[in-house]
Amino acid sequence: MPNLWTPSALAPHPRHYITCAHDRAIPLAAQEEMIAALPGTVVHAMDTSHSPFYSQPAQLAKIINGIA
């Protein structure tokens, strides 16, 4: 799916991406490609599938709280 946001539109806001190492819906290589398209993105890694909110909700909440 094309990215409708341009890097300049997002420039005033920090970007964060949480990778999911065992995601079968969006493989890690595809996640890394999306991250590379927006330089300066802060990456947080989780050793989960596509749904970390089910398998590791406390760890996901900790990451999100750290971002906020």
C-alpha positions in Angstrom: 0.0 0.0 0.0 1.5 3.4 -0.9 2.4 5.7 1.9 0.1 8.7 1.8 2.3 10.7 4.2 5.4 12.4 3.1 8.5 12.7 5.2 8.2 16.5 5.2 4.6 16.3 6.5 5.8 14.2 9.4 9.0 16.1 10.0 7.9 17.9 13.2 6.8 14.6 14.8 9.2 11.8 15.8 8.5 8.5 14.0 8.5 5.2 15.7 8.1 1.7 14.4 7.8 -1.5 16.4 9.1 -4.5 14.4 7.7 -7.9 15.1 10.4 -10.5 14.3 8.1 -13.4 13.6 5.4 -11.6 11.7 4.0 -13.7 8.9 1.6 -11.0 7.6 4.4 -8.4 7.1 7.7 -10.2 7.1 10.6 -8.5 8.8 12.3 -7.7 5.5 9.2 -5.8 4.4 9.0 -4.0 7.8 12.7 -2.9 7.3 11.9 -1.7 3.9 9.1 0.6 5.2 11.4 1.8 8.0 14.1 2.7 5.4 11.6 4.8 3.4 11.4 7.2 6.3 14.9 8.0 7.6 15.2 9.0 11.2 12.5 6.5 12.4 13.2 5.1 15.9 12.9 1.4 15.8 11.7 -0.8 18.7 12.0 -4.6 18.2 9.8 -7.3 19.6 10.3 -11.0 19.4 6.6 -11.6 18.5 4.3 -12.4 15.7 2.0 -9.9 14.0 -0.1 -9.4 17.2 2.2 -8.4 20.1 -0.8 -7.0 22.0 -1.9 -10.7 22.5 1.4 -12.4 23.1 3.4 -9.7 25.0 0.9 -6.9 26.0 3.0 -5.7 28.9 6.2 -5.3 26.8 4.2 -3.6 24.1 2.7 -1.2 26.6 6.1 -0.5 28.0 7.4 0.5 24.5 4.3 2.7 23.8 4.6 4.4 27.2 8.3 5.1 26.5 7.3 6.7 23.2 4.6 8.8 24.7 
